[in-house]
Structure formats: C-alpha cells, structure tokens
PDB file of C-alpha atoms and ligand atoms in Angstrom:
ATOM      1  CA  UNK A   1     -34.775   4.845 -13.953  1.00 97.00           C
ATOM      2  CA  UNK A   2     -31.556   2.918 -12.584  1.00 98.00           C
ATOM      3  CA  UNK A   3     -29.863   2.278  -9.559  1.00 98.00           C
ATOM      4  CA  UNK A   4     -27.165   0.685  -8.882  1.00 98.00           C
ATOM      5  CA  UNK A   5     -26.665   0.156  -5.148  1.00 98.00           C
ATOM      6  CA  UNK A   6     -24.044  -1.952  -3.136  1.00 98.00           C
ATOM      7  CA  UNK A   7     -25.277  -5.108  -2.784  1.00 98.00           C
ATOM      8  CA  UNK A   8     -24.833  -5.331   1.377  1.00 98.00           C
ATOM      9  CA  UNK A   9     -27.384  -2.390   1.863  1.00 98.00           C
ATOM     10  CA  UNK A  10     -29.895  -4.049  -0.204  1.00 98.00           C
ATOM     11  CA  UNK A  11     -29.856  -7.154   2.200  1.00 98.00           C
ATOM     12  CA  UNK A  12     -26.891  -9.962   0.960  1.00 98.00           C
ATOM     13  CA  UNK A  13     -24.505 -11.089   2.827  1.00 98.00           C
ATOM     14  CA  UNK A  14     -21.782 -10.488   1.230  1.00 98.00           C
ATOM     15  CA  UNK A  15     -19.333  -8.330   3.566  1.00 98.00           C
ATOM     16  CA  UNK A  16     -15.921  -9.156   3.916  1.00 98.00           C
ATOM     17  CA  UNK A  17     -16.889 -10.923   7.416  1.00 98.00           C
ATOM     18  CA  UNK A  18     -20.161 -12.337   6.095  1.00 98.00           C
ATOM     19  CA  UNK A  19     -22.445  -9.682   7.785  1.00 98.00           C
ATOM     20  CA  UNK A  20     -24.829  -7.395   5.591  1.00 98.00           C
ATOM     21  CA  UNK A  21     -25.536  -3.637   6.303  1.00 98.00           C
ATOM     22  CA  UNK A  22     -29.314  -3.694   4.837  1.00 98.00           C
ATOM     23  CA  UNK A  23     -30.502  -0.485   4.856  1.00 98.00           C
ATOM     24  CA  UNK A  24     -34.466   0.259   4.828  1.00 97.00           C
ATOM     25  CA  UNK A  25     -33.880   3.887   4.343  1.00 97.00           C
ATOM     26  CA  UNK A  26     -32.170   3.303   1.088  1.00 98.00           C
ATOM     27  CA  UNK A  27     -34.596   0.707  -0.336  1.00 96.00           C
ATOM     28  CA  UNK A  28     -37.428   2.731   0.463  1.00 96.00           C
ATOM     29  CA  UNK A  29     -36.322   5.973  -1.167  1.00 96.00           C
ATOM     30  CA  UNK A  30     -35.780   3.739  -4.415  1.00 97.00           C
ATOM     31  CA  UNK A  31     -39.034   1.880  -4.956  1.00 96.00           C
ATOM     32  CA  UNK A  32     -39.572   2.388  -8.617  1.00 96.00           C
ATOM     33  CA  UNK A  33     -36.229   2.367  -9.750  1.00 98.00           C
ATOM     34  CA  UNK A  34     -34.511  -0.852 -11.793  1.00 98.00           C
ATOM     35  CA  UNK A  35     -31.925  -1.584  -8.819  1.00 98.00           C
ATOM     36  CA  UNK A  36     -28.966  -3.378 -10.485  1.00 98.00           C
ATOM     37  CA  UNK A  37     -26.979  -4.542  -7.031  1.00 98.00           C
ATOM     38  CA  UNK A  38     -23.389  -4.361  -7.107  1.00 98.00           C
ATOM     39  CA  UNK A  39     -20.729  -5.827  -5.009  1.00 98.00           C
ATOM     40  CA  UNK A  40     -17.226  -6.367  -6.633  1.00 98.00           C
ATOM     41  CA  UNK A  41     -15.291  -8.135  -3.318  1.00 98.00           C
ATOM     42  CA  UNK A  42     -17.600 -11.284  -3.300  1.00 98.00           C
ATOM     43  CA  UNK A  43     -17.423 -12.896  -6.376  1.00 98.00           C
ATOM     44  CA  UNK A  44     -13.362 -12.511  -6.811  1.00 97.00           C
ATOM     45  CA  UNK A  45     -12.623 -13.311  -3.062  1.00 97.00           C
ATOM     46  CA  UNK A  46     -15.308 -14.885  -1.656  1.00 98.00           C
ATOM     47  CA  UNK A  47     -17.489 -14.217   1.408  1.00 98.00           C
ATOM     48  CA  UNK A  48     -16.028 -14.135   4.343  1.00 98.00           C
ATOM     49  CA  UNK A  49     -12.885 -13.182   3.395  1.00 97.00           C
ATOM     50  CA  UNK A  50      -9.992 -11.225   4.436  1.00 97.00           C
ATOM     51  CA  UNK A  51     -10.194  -7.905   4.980  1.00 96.00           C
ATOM     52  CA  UNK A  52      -8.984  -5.620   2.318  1.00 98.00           C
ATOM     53  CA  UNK A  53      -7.409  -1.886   2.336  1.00 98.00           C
ATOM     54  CA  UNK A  54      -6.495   0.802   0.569  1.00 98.00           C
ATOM     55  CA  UNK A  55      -3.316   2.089   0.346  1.00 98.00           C
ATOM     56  CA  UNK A  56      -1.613   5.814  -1.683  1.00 97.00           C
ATOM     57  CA  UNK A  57       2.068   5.074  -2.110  1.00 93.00           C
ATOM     58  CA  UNK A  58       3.872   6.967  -4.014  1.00 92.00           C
ATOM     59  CA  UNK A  59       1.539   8.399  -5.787  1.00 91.00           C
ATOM     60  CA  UNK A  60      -0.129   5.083  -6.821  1.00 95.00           C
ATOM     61  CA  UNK A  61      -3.731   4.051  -5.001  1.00 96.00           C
ATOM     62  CA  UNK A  62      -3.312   0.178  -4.345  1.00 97.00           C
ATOM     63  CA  UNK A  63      -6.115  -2.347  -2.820  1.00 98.00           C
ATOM     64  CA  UNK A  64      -4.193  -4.873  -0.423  1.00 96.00           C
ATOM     65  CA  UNK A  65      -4.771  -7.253   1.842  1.00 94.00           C
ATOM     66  CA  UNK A  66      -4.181  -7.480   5.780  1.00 87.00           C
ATOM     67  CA  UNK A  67      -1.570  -9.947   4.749  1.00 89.00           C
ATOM     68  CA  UNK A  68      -0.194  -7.616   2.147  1.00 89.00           C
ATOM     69  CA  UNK A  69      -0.861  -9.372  -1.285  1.00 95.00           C
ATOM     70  CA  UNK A  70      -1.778  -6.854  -3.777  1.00 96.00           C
ATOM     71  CA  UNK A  71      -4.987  -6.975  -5.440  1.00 98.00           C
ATOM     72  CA  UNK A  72      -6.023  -4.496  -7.544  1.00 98.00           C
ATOM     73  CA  UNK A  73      -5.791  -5.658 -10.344  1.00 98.00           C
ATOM     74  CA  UNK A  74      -7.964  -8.144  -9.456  1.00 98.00           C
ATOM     75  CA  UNK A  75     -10.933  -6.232  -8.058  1.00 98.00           C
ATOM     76  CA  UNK A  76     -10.018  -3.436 -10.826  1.00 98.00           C
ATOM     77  CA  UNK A  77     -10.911  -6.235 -13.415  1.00 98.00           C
ATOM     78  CA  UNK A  78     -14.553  -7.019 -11.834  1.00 98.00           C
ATOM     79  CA  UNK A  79     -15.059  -3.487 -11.080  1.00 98.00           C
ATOM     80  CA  UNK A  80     -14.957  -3.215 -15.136  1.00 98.00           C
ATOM     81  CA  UNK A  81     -16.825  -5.825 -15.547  1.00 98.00           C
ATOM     82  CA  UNK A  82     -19.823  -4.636 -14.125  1.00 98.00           C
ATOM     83  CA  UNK A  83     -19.124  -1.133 -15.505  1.00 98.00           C
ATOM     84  CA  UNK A  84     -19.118  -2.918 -18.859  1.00 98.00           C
ATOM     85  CA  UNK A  85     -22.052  -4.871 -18.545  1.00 98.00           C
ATOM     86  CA  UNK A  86     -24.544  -1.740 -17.019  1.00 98.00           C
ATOM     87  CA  UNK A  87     -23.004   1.305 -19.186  1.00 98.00           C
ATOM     88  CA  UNK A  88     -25.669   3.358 -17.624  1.00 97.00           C
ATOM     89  CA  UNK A  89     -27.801   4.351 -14.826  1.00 98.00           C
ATOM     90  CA  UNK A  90     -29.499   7.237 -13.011  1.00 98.00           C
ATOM     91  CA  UNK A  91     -28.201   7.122  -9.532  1.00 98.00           C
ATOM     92  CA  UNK A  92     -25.734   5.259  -7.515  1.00 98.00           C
ATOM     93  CA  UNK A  93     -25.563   4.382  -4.093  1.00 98.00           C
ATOM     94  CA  UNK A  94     -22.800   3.198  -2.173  1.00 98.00           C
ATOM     95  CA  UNK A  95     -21.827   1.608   1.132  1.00 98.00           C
ATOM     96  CA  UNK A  96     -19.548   4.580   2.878  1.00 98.00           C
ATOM     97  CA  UNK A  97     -15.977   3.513   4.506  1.00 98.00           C
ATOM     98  CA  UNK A  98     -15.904   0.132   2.265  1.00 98.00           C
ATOM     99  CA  UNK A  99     -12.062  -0.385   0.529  1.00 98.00           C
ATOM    100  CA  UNK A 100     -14.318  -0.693  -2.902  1.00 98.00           C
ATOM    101  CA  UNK A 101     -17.172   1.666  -2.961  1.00 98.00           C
ATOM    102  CA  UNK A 102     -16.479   4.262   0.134  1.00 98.00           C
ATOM    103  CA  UNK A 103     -16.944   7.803  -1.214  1.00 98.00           C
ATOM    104  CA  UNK A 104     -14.599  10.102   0.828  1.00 98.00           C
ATOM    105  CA  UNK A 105     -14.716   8.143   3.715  1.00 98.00           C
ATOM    106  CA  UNK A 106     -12.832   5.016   3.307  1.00 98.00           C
ATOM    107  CA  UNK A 107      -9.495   5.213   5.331  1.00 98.00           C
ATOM    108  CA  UNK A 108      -6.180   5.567   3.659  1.00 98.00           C
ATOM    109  CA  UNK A 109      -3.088   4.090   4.486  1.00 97.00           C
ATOM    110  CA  UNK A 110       0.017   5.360   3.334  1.00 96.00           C
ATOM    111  CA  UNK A 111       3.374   3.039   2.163  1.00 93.00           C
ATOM    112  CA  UNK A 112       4.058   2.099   5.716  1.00 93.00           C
ATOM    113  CA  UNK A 113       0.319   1.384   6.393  1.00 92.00           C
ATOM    114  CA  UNK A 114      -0.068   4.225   8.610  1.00 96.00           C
ATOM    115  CA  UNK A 115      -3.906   5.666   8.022  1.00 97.00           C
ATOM    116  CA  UNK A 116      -3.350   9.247   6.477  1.00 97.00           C
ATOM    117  CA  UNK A 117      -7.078  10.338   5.756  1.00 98.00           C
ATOM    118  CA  UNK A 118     -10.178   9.289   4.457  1.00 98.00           C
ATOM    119  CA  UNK A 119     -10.634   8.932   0.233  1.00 98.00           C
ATOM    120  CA  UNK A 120     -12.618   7.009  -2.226  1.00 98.00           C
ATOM    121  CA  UNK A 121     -12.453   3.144  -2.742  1.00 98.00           C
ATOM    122  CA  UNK A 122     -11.694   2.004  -6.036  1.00 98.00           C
ATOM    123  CA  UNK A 123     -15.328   1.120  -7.728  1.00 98.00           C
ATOM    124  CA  UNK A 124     -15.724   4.918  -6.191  1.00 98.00           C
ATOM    125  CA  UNK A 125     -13.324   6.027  -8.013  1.00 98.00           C
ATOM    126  CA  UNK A 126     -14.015   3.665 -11.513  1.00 98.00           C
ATOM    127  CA  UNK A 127     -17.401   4.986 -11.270  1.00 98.00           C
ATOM    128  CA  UNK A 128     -17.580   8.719 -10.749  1.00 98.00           C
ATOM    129  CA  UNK A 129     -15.462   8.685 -13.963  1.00 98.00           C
ATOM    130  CA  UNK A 130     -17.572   6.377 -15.651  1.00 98.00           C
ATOM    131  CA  UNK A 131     -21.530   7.201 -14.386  1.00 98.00           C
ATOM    132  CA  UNK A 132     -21.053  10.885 -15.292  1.00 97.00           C
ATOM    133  CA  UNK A 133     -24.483  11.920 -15.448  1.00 96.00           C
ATOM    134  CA  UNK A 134     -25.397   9.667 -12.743  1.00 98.00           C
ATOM    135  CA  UNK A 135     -26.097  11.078  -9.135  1.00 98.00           C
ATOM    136  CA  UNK A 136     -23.232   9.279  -7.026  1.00 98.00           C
ATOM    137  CA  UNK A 137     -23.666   9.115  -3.090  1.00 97.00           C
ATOM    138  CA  UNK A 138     -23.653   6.749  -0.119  1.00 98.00           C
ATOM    139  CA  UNK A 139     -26.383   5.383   1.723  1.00 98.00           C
ATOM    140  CA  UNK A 140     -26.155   8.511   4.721  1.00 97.00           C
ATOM    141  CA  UNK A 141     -27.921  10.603   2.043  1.00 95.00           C
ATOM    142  CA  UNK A 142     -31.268   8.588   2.867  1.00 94.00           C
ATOM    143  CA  UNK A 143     -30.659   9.231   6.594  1.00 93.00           C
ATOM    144  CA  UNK A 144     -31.968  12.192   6.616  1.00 77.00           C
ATOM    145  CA  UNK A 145     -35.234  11.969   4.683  1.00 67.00           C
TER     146      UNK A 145
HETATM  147  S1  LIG B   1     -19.314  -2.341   0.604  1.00 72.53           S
HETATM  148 FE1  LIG B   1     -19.246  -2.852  -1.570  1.00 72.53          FE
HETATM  149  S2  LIG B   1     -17.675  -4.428  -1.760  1.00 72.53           S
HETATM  150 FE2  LIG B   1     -18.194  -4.284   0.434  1.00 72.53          FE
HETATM  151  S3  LIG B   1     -19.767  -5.854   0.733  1.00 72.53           S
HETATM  152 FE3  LIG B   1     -20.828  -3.933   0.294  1.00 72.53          FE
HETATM  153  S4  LIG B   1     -21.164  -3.979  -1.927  1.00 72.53           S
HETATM  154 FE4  LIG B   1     -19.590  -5.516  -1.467  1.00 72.53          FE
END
C-alpha cells in the first residue's frame, strides 16, 4: 500500500519559512504503508522562501507570490512531475491551509487580493483528479484516532 504524504508532516524542513509541521499522529497511523513524501514548493523555490498564495480571478485559479509574480506554471510543472513519476497510490495525505496541497481550507484571494473563502491548493486540486481511487485527506483526519 502507498502513501503519499506532504513532506513537512513527515519531519523536513521544507516550509516556506523553513519550519516543519511533523506530525506523529499521521506517521503512526501509516506504519506499513510505502510513504512516497511530497512537497512541490521546495525544490522550484527553495526553502525559506517567499510566501506564496492563491488567488480566483476571473474565473482562473492562479498561485502568486507576496510580491505578485505569477507562478503557476511553475509549481503546476513539478506538481506533474511527481504525478508522473508515482501514477498511483492508496491514500494521500496533505498539509491543510498550504497554497499547494490545502484541501478546502487554504484561503482564497480574489483579483484585488482580498481573501474570499477557503478552497483547495493546486497539487489538491492536480491530485483529486489524478489519484481517483486514492483516499485524499489532510493530516486532521489522524487527530481524532
Ligand atoms: S504544505 Fe506542501 S508545499 Fe508546503 S511545505 Fe508542506 S509539503 Fe511542501
């Protein structure tokens, strides 16, 4: 059985300020799975870097940056990557509120970055189209057991 996790809850440093968000609860509930760790910020932008958002414009979901350059194409292209290089997997577990792999809880700005609501990031979004069989959740699942 695979797992894909985010990469900060399984112990690296790789936030967007350097920190990581290891999470027992989530490694413990997956002893005896394959975990394939994923993080899709750190090896296009570097750790620490600047912090990126996500914006709905016009009908369009963009990834920016506090300064305003557009990169989603960028992270997009890594996001694929992976996808393309681990076709499968069992479950997936994500880091909630994160610009890339928040699942209906990363904040939304809209085309005047005013926050609007809470969505998906975009390896969210890549992957519950792609990992359709696969059980797709955030780490606050594993709170609770
Ligand atoms: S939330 Fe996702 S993109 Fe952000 S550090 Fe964790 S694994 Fe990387």
């Amino acid at each position: 059985m695979k797992a894909i996790v985010s990469a900060c809850l399984l112990g690296e440093y790789c936030r967007y300020d350097g920190k990581t968000k290891k999470d027992d609860s989530v490694t413990e509930a997956l002893k005896g799975y394959e975990i394939i760790p994923f993080c899709p910020e750190a090896p296009v932008f570097g750790t620490p870097r600047e912090r990126i958002n996500v914006m709905e414009c016009e009908g369009e979901k963009t990834i920016f940056r506090d300064s305003g350059e557009d990169v989603t194409q960028k992270l997009q292209n890594e996001i694929e990557r992976f996808v393309a290089k681990y076709p499968e997997a069992d479950l997936v577990v994500l880091k909630s509120k994160s610009p890339s792999c928040g699942i209906g809880t990363t904040p939304i700005f809209d085309c005047k970055k005013r926050q609007i609501g809470v969505g998906n990031g975009l390896a969210a979004d890549i992957f519950l189209n792609h990992y359709k069989e696969a059980t797709i959740s955030d780490e606050r699942r594993f709170h609770s057991l």
